[in-house]
Amino acid sequence: DAGVIQSPRHEVTEMGQEVTLRCKPISGHDYLFWYRQTMMRGLELLIYFNNNVPIDDSGMPEDRFSAKMPNASFSTLKIQPSEPRDSAVYFCASSPSDEQFFGPGTRLTVL
Amino acid sequence: RKEVEQDPGPFNVPEGATVAFNCTYSNSASQSFFWYRQDCRKEPKLLMSVYSSGNEDGRFTAQLNRASQYISLLIRDSKLSDSATYLCVVKGTTDSWGKLQFGAGTQVVVTP
C-alpha cells in the first residue's frame, strides 16, 4: 500500500487566492482526519470524517475553511480566500480504529 | 488548560544514555494512550501504544499512571537516530470516538 497520499506537497500562493488540498486515504480505513501544524500552535485537528460523513468540524478555524469527502478514497480541504496566517503544514491522516497513519503533508505558504 | 501537556525540551542526551519524560492529560475518562514520533519536516508516526500495565518495545518503555493522569516514555541506550520530537497522544471518551488529542511534543536530541 502506498500509504496516505497528499497533494500538492508544497503550495505557495498569494493572499486572497483559493487553495485546495487533496488527500487519498489508505484503502479500507473508515476515518479520515485533517490537521494543521505550526510552530506556535502545534498539531491541531481541523475536522474528521467517519465513513465519508463529517463527525467533528469544531477545529475548523472559520468559514474560509471547508472540507469534503465525496467518496471513501478522496477528500479535499479548501481555503477561500487564503490569508498569510493560514501558512502551515496541513496533514491528512486515515485510521481503521486507533492508530492514525499520516500523509507526508502539504506545506502551504500564503504571501 | 490544554488537554495534553508536555515539556517541550529539548532533552539533550549523550549517545548510549537513558532519557525519560512525561506527559499529563486532563480528561480522567480518556480511553487510550499513545506515543508518536515526528522527525524534522516529516509526518508523525506511531511509536507505541501505552497499556495500563506498562509495555516495552525494544529500548522503549511506556508507562501509564491513571491515578495521577500521566504517561511516560523511557528510552534506553539512546541512538543518534532517536533524535526527534515525541508526541504524547490521548484518545478521549467514546463521545469522541476516533478523535485523538496531541500534545505539543518533547524534543529529544541525542549527541555523539
PDB file of C-alpha atoms in Angstrom:
ATOM      1  CA  ASP A   1       0.000   0.000   0.000  1.00  0.00           C
ATOM      2  CA  ALA A   2       1.257   3.473  -0.866  1.00  0.00           C
ATOM      3  CA  GLY A   3       0.073   4.963   2.399  1.00  0.00           C
ATOM      4  CA  VAL A   4      -1.835   8.214   2.672  1.00  0.00           C
ATOM      5  CA  ILE A   5      -1.246  10.374  -0.378  1.00  0.00           C
ATOM      6  CA  GLN A   6      -1.438  14.147  -0.262  1.00  0.00           C
ATOM      7  CA  SER A   7      -1.112  16.706  -2.995  1.00  0.00           C
ATOM      8  CA  PRO A   8       0.393  19.102  -3.606  1.00  0.00           C
ATOM      9  CA  ARG A   9       3.414  18.655  -1.350  1.00  0.00           C
ATOM     10  CA  HIS A  10       4.176  22.348  -1.464  1.00  0.00           C
ATOM     11  CA  GLU A  11       1.938  25.279  -2.305  1.00  0.00           C
ATOM     12  CA  VAL A  12       2.858  28.925  -2.480  1.00  0.00           C
ATOM     13  CA  THR A  13       0.037  31.332  -3.154  1.00  0.00           C
ATOM     14  CA  GLU A  14      -0.919  34.930  -2.680  1.00  0.00           C
ATOM     15  CA  MET A  15      -3.332  36.256  -0.140  1.00  0.00           C
ATOM     16  CA  GLY A  16      -6.902  36.091  -1.361  1.00  0.00           C
ATOM     17  CA  GLN A  17      -6.412  33.099  -3.626  1.00  0.00           C
ATOM     18  CA  GLU A  18      -8.285  29.845  -3.264  1.00  0.00           C
ATOM     19  CA  VAL A  19      -6.261  26.846  -2.134  1.00  0.00           C
ATOM     20  CA  THR A  20      -7.344  23.226  -2.453  1.00  0.00           C
ATOM     21  CA  LEU A  21      -5.500  20.448  -0.674  1.00  0.00           C
ATOM     22  CA  ARG A  22      -6.122  16.836  -1.609  1.00  0.00           C
ATOM     23  CA  CYS A  23      -5.904  13.553   0.225  1.00  0.00           C
ATOM     24  CA  LYS A  24      -6.244   9.910  -0.679  1.00  0.00           C
ATOM     25  CA  PRO A  25      -6.567   7.756   2.458  1.00  0.00           C
ATOM     26  CA  ILE A  26      -5.415   4.190   2.849  1.00  0.00           C
ATOM     27  CA  SER A  27      -7.965   1.829   1.375  1.00  0.00           C
ATOM     28  CA  GLY A  28     -10.256   0.304   3.965  1.00  0.00           C
ATOM     29  CA  HIS A  29      -9.726   2.990   6.596  1.00  0.00           C
ATOM     30  CA  ASP A  30     -13.048   4.347   7.846  1.00  0.00           C
ATOM     31  CA  TYR A  31     -11.689   7.527   9.440  1.00  0.00           C
ATOM     32  CA  LEU A  32     -10.074  10.495   7.768  1.00  0.00           C
ATOM     33  CA  PHE A  33      -8.580  13.466   9.604  1.00  0.00           C
ATOM     34  CA  TRP A  34      -7.299  16.872   8.570  1.00  0.00           C
ATOM     35  CA  TYR A  35      -4.706  18.523  10.797  1.00  0.00           C
ATOM     36  CA  ARG A  36      -2.758  21.756  10.691  1.00  0.00           C
ATOM     37  CA  GLN A  37       0.682  22.125  12.280  1.00  0.00           C
ATOM     38  CA  THR A  38       2.539  25.314  13.094  1.00  0.00           C
ATOM     39  CA  MET A  39       5.422  26.068  15.415  1.00  0.00           C
ATOM     40  CA  MET A  40       3.224  28.271  17.565  1.00  0.00           C
ATOM     41  CA  ARG A  41       0.150  26.060  17.887  1.00  0.00           C
ATOM     42  CA  GLY A  42       1.464  22.558  17.295  1.00  0.00           C
ATOM     43  CA  LEU A  43      -0.747  19.933  15.686  1.00  0.00           C
ATOM     44  CA  GLU A  44      -4.400  20.959  15.554  1.00  0.00           C
ATOM     45  CA  LEU A  45      -7.286  18.774  14.434  1.00  0.00           C
ATOM     46  CA  LEU A  46      -9.411  20.660  11.939  1.00  0.00           C
ATOM     47  CA  ILE A  47     -12.071  18.106  11.025  1.00  0.00           C
ATOM     48  CA  TYR A  48     -12.580  14.393  10.824  1.00  0.00           C
ATOM     49  CA  PHE A  49     -14.824  12.057   8.870  1.00  0.00           C
ATOM     50  CA  ASN A  50     -16.188   8.608   9.584  1.00  0.00           C
ATOM     51  CA  ASN A  51     -17.399   6.657   6.546  1.00  0.00           C
ATOM     52  CA  ASN A  52     -17.284   9.879   4.488  1.00  0.00           C
ATOM     53  CA  VAL A  53     -19.523  11.758   6.948  1.00  0.00           C
ATOM     54  CA  PRO A  54     -18.100  14.773   8.819  1.00  0.00           C
ATOM     55  CA  ILE A  55     -18.226  13.981  12.540  1.00  0.00           C
ATOM     56  CA  ASP A  56     -16.465  16.899  14.203  1.00  0.00           C
ATOM     57  CA  ASP A  57     -15.550  20.141  12.481  1.00  0.00           C
ATOM     58  CA  SER A  58     -15.122  22.189  15.649  1.00  0.00           C
ATOM     59  CA  GLY A  59     -11.459  22.720  14.818  1.00  0.00           C
ATOM     60  CA  MET A  60     -12.133  24.455  11.519  1.00  0.00           C
ATOM     61  CA  PRO A  61     -10.886  28.000  12.096  1.00  0.00           C
ATOM     62  CA  GLU A  62     -13.597  29.895  10.279  1.00  0.00           C
ATOM     63  CA  ASP A  63     -15.894  29.909   7.295  1.00  0.00           C
ATOM     64  CA  ARG A  64     -12.992  30.338   4.934  1.00  0.00           C
ATOM     65  CA  PHE A  65     -12.173  26.679   5.530  1.00  0.00           C
ATOM     66  CA  SER A  66     -14.253  23.825   4.148  1.00  0.00           C
ATOM     67  CA  ALA A  67     -13.681  20.105   3.757  1.00  0.00           C
ATOM     68  CA  LYS A  68     -15.399  17.447   1.749  1.00  0.00           C
ATOM     69  CA  MET A  69     -15.199  13.701   1.364  1.00  0.00           C
ATOM     70  CA  PRO A  70     -17.248  12.750  -1.686  1.00  0.00           C
ATOM     71  CA  ASN A  71     -16.182   9.103  -1.505  1.00  0.00           C
ATOM     72  CA  ALA A  72     -14.081   6.729   0.551  1.00  0.00           C
ATOM     73  CA  SER A  73     -10.927   7.346  -1.447  1.00  0.00           C
ATOM     74  CA  PHE A  74     -10.772  11.122  -1.693  1.00  0.00           C
ATOM     75  CA  SER A  75     -11.032  14.225   0.451  1.00  0.00           C
ATOM     76  CA  THR A  76     -10.342  17.910  -0.062  1.00  0.00           C
ATOM     77  CA  LEU A  77      -9.626  20.820   2.252  1.00  0.00           C
ATOM     78  CA  LYS A  78     -10.320  24.195   0.711  1.00  0.00           C
ATOM     79  CA  ILE A  79      -9.343  27.631   1.930  1.00  0.00           C
ATOM     80  CA  GLN A  80     -11.060  30.561   0.271  1.00  0.00           C
ATOM     81  CA  PRO A  81      -9.841  33.251   0.488  1.00  0.00           C
ATOM     82  CA  SER A  82      -6.434  32.356   1.860  1.00  0.00           C
ATOM     83  CA  GLU A  83      -4.579  34.598   4.325  1.00  0.00           C
ATOM     84  CA  PRO A  84      -0.926  34.709   5.428  1.00  0.00           C
ATOM     85  CA  ARG A  85      -1.867  33.301   8.846  1.00  0.00           C
ATOM     86  CA  ASP A  86      -3.020  30.122   7.105  1.00  0.00           C
ATOM     87  CA  SER A  87       0.606  29.284   6.330  1.00  0.00           C
ATOM     88  CA  ALA A  88       1.292  25.911   7.924  1.00  0.00           C
ATOM     89  CA  VAL A  89       1.790  22.247   7.184  1.00  0.00           C
ATOM     90  CA  TYR A  90      -1.520  20.506   6.580  1.00  0.00           C
ATOM     91  CA  PHE A  91      -1.619  16.783   7.284  1.00  0.00           C
ATOM     92  CA  CYS A  92      -4.222  14.286   6.269  1.00  0.00           C
ATOM     93  CA  ALA A  93      -4.416  11.049   8.258  1.00  0.00           C
ATOM     94  CA  SER A  94      -6.528   7.928   7.960  1.00  0.00           C
ATOM     95  CA  SER A  95      -7.320   5.280  10.509  1.00  0.00           C
ATOM     96  CA  PRO A  96      -9.043   1.911  10.786  1.00  0.00           C
ATOM     97  CA  SER A  97      -9.550   2.397  14.542  1.00  0.00           C
ATOM     98  CA  ASP A  98      -6.937   3.762  16.970  1.00  0.00           C
ATOM     99  CA  GLU A  99      -3.689   4.153  15.078  1.00  0.00           C
ATOM    100  CA  GLN A 100      -3.620   7.077  12.660  1.00  0.00           C
ATOM    101  CA  PHE A 101      -1.473   6.959   9.555  1.00  0.00           C
ATOM    102  CA  PHE A 102      -0.368  10.362   8.381  1.00  0.00           C
ATOM    103  CA  GLY A 103       0.350  11.539   4.891  1.00  0.00           C
ATOM    104  CA  PRO A 104       3.533  13.491   4.127  1.00  0.00           C
ATOM    105  CA  GLY A 105       1.714  16.800   4.463  1.00  0.00           C
ATOM    106  CA  THR A 106       1.236  19.863   2.295  1.00  0.00           C
ATOM    107  CA  ARG A 107       3.428  22.826   3.172  1.00  0.00           C
ATOM    108  CA  LEU A 108       1.338  25.912   2.465  1.00  0.00           C
ATOM    109  CA  THR A 109       2.790  29.386   2.245  1.00  0.00           C
ATOM    110  CA  VAL A 110       0.440  32.310   1.745  1.00  0.00           C
ATOM    111  CA  LEU A 111       2.239  35.507   0.800  1.00  0.00           C
TER     112      LEU A 111
ATOM    113  CA  ARG B   1      -5.628  24.305  30.393  1.00  0.00           C
ATOM    114  CA  LYS B   2      -4.511  22.145  27.480  1.00  0.00           C
ATOM    115  CA  GLU B   3      -5.878  18.605  27.380  1.00  0.00           C
ATOM    116  CA  VAL B   4      -2.442  17.101  26.875  1.00  0.00           C
ATOM    117  CA  GLU B   5       0.685  18.810  28.208  1.00  0.00           C
ATOM    118  CA  GLN B   6       4.323  18.011  27.589  1.00  0.00           C
ATOM    119  CA  ASP B   7       7.672  19.505  28.451  1.00  0.00           C
ATOM    120  CA  PRO B   8       8.869  20.863  25.100  1.00  0.00           C
ATOM    121  CA  GLY B   9      12.540  20.209  25.928  1.00  0.00           C
ATOM    122  CA  PRO B  10      14.931  19.910  24.265  1.00  0.00           C
ATOM    123  CA  PHE B  11      16.329  16.989  26.181  1.00  0.00           C
ATOM    124  CA  ASN B  12      19.984  16.761  25.199  1.00  0.00           C
ATOM    125  CA  VAL B  13      21.111  13.176  25.688  1.00  0.00           C
ATOM    126  CA  PRO B  14      24.560  11.669  25.173  1.00  0.00           C
ATOM    127  CA  GLU B  15      24.562   8.651  22.912  1.00  0.00           C
ATOM    128  CA  GLY B  16      24.081   5.497  24.970  1.00  0.00           C
ATOM    129  CA  ALA B  17      22.392   7.259  27.874  1.00  0.00           C
ATOM    130  CA  THR B  18      18.836   6.885  29.134  1.00  0.00           C
ATOM    131  CA  VAL B  19      16.225   9.617  28.844  1.00  0.00           C
ATOM    132  CA  ALA B  20      12.716   9.743  30.237  1.00  0.00           C
ATOM    133  CA  PHE B  21       9.932  12.273  30.038  1.00  0.00           C
ATOM    134  CA  ASN B  22       6.288  12.546  30.944  1.00  0.00           C
ATOM    135  CA  CYS B  23       3.055  13.865  29.617  1.00  0.00           C
ATOM    136  CA  THR B  24      -0.035  14.804  31.621  1.00  0.00           C
ATOM    137  CA  TYR B  25      -3.642  14.676  30.449  1.00  0.00           C
ATOM    138  CA  SER B  26      -6.687  16.411  31.866  1.00  0.00           C
ATOM    139  CA  ASN B  27      -9.574  14.104  30.935  1.00  0.00           C
ATOM    140  CA  SER B  28      -9.804  11.312  33.509  1.00  0.00           C
ATOM    141  CA  ALA B  29     -12.154   9.416  31.196  1.00  0.00           C
ATOM    142  CA  SER B  30      -9.523   9.082  28.472  1.00  0.00           C
ATOM    143  CA  GLN B  31      -9.506   5.638  26.976  1.00  0.00           C
ATOM    144  CA  SER B  32      -6.304   5.079  25.052  1.00  0.00           C
ATOM    145  CA  PHE B  33      -2.803   6.455  25.036  1.00  0.00           C
ATOM    146  CA  PHE B  34      -0.002   6.529  22.518  1.00  0.00           C
ATOM    147  CA  TRP B  35       3.420   7.907  21.767  1.00  0.00           C
ATOM    148  CA  TYR B  36       4.041   9.173  18.263  1.00  0.00           C
ATOM    149  CA  ARG B  37       7.396  10.185  16.859  1.00  0.00           C
ATOM    150  CA  GLN B  38       7.897  13.070  14.463  1.00  0.00           C
ATOM    151  CA  ASP B  39      11.161  13.699  12.661  1.00  0.00           C
ATOM    152  CA  CYS B  40      12.009  17.171  11.453  1.00  0.00           C
ATOM    153  CA  ARG B  41       9.813  18.183   8.498  1.00  0.00           C
ATOM    154  CA  LYS B  42       8.160  14.767   8.423  1.00  0.00           C
ATOM    155  CA  GLU B  43       4.785  13.398   9.402  1.00  0.00           C
ATOM    156  CA  PRO B  44       4.046  11.904  12.843  1.00  0.00           C
ATOM    157  CA  LYS B  45       4.287   8.125  13.072  1.00  0.00           C
ATOM    158  CA  LEU B  46       3.066   5.786  15.778  1.00  0.00           C
ATOM    159  CA  LEU B  47       5.896   4.721  18.072  1.00  0.00           C
ATOM    160  CA  MET B  48       3.921   2.637  20.532  1.00  0.00           C
ATOM    161  CA  SER B  49       0.627   2.294  22.309  1.00  0.00           C
ATOM    162  CA  VAL B  50       0.604   2.628  26.091  1.00  0.00           C
ATOM    163  CA  TYR B  51      -1.122  -0.080  28.084  1.00  0.00           C
ATOM    164  CA  SER B  52      -2.278   0.077  31.693  1.00  0.00           C
ATOM    165  CA  SER B  53       0.294  -2.466  32.803  1.00  0.00           C
ATOM    166  CA  GLY B  54       3.120  -0.685  31.027  1.00  0.00           C
ATOM    167  CA  ASN B  55       4.839  -2.037  27.982  1.00  0.00           C
ATOM    168  CA  GLU B  56       8.215  -2.299  26.298  1.00  0.00           C
ATOM    169  CA  ASP B  57       9.246  -2.250  22.701  1.00  0.00           C
ATOM    170  CA  GLY B  58      12.951  -2.829  22.430  1.00  0.00           C
ATOM    171  CA  ARG B  59      14.724   0.124  24.015  1.00  0.00           C
ATOM    172  CA  PHE B  60      11.467   1.994  24.595  1.00  0.00           C
ATOM    173  CA  THR B  61       9.300   1.637  27.702  1.00  0.00           C
ATOM    174  CA  ALA B  62       5.947   3.329  28.181  1.00  0.00           C
ATOM    175  CA  GLN B  63       4.070   3.615  31.453  1.00  0.00           C
ATOM    176  CA  LEU B  64       0.577   4.827  32.311  1.00  0.00           C
ATOM    177  CA  ASN B  65      -0.420   6.241  35.692  1.00  0.00           C
ATOM    178  CA  ARG B  66      -4.176   6.752  35.681  1.00  0.00           C
ATOM    179  CA  ALA B  67      -4.342   7.983  39.275  1.00  0.00           C
ATOM    180  CA  SER B  68      -2.025  10.881  38.520  1.00  0.00           C
ATOM    181  CA  GLN B  69      -3.096  11.155  34.891  1.00  0.00           C
ATOM    182  CA  TYR B  70       0.258  10.943  33.228  1.00  0.00           C
ATOM    183  CA  ILE B  71       2.111   8.720  30.813  1.00  0.00           C
ATOM    184  CA  SER B  72       5.827   8.373  30.436  1.00  0.00           C
ATOM    185  CA  LEU B  73       8.327   7.291  27.837  1.00  0.00           C
ATOM    186  CA  LEU B  74      11.787   5.993  28.614  1.00  0.00           C
ATOM    187  CA  ILE B  75      14.458   5.443  26.000  1.00  0.00           C
ATOM    188  CA  ARG B  76      17.437   3.275  26.948  1.00  0.00           C
ATOM    189  CA  ASP B  77      20.797   3.165  25.195  1.00  0.00           C
ATOM    190  CA  SER B  78      19.932   6.224  23.124  1.00  0.00           C
ATOM    191  CA  LYS B  79      20.941   6.240  19.461  1.00  0.00           C
ATOM    192  CA  LEU B  80      21.592   9.228  17.257  1.00  0.00           C
ATOM    193  CA  SER B  81      18.570   8.136  15.234  1.00  0.00           C
ATOM    194  CA  ASP B  82      16.344   8.622  18.291  1.00  0.00           C
ATOM    195  CA  SER B  83      16.637  12.379  17.828  1.00  0.00           C
ATOM    196  CA  ALA B  84      13.097  13.501  17.115  1.00  0.00           C
ATOM    197  CA  THR B  85      10.041  15.092  18.670  1.00  0.00           C
ATOM    198  CA  TYR B  86       7.910  12.695  20.696  1.00  0.00           C
ATOM    199  CA  LEU B  87       4.208  13.435  20.731  1.00  0.00           C
ATOM    200  CA  CYS B  88       2.007  12.278  23.567  1.00  0.00           C
ATOM    201  CA  VAL B  89      -1.417  11.309  22.261  1.00  0.00           C
ATOM    202  CA  VAL B  90      -4.606  10.642  24.180  1.00  0.00           C
ATOM    203  CA  LYS B  91      -7.877   9.283  22.900  1.00  0.00           C
ATOM    204  CA  GLY B  92     -10.912  10.729  24.605  1.00  0.00           C
ATOM    205  CA  THR B  93     -14.173   9.239  25.665  1.00  0.00           C
ATOM    206  CA  THR B  94     -16.461   7.228  23.467  1.00  0.00           C
ATOM    207  CA  ASP B  95     -18.201  10.502  22.576  1.00  0.00           C
ATOM    208  CA  SER B  96     -15.157  11.406  20.556  1.00  0.00           C
ATOM    209  CA  TRP B  97     -14.537   8.025  19.031  1.00  0.00           C
ATOM    210  CA  GLY B  98     -11.601   8.211  16.669  1.00  0.00           C
ATOM    211  CA  LYS B  99     -10.508  11.665  17.766  1.00  0.00           C
ATOM    212  CA  LEU B 100      -7.016  11.928  19.236  1.00  0.00           C
ATOM    213  CA  GLN B 101      -5.628  14.767  21.325  1.00  0.00           C
ATOM    214  CA  PHE B 102      -1.986  15.505  20.547  1.00  0.00           C
ATOM    215  CA  GLY B 103       0.471  17.132  22.888  1.00  0.00           C
ATOM    216  CA  ALA B 104       2.835  19.758  21.540  1.00  0.00           C
ATOM    217  CA  GLY B 105       5.750  17.331  21.692  1.00  0.00           C
ATOM    218  CA  THR B 106       9.008  16.813  23.573  1.00  0.00           C
ATOM    219  CA  GLN B 107      12.151  17.310  21.551  1.00  0.00           C
ATOM    220  CA  VAL B 108      14.985  14.852  22.128  1.00  0.00           C
ATOM    221  CA  VAL B 109      18.458  15.500  20.761  1.00  0.00           C
ATOM    222  CA  VAL B 110      20.945  12.652  21.039  1.00  0.00           C
ATOM    223  CA  THR B 111      24.532  13.814  20.762  1.00  0.00           C
ATOM    224  CA  PRO B 112      27.658  11.804  19.869  1.00  0.00           C
TER     225      PRO B 112
END
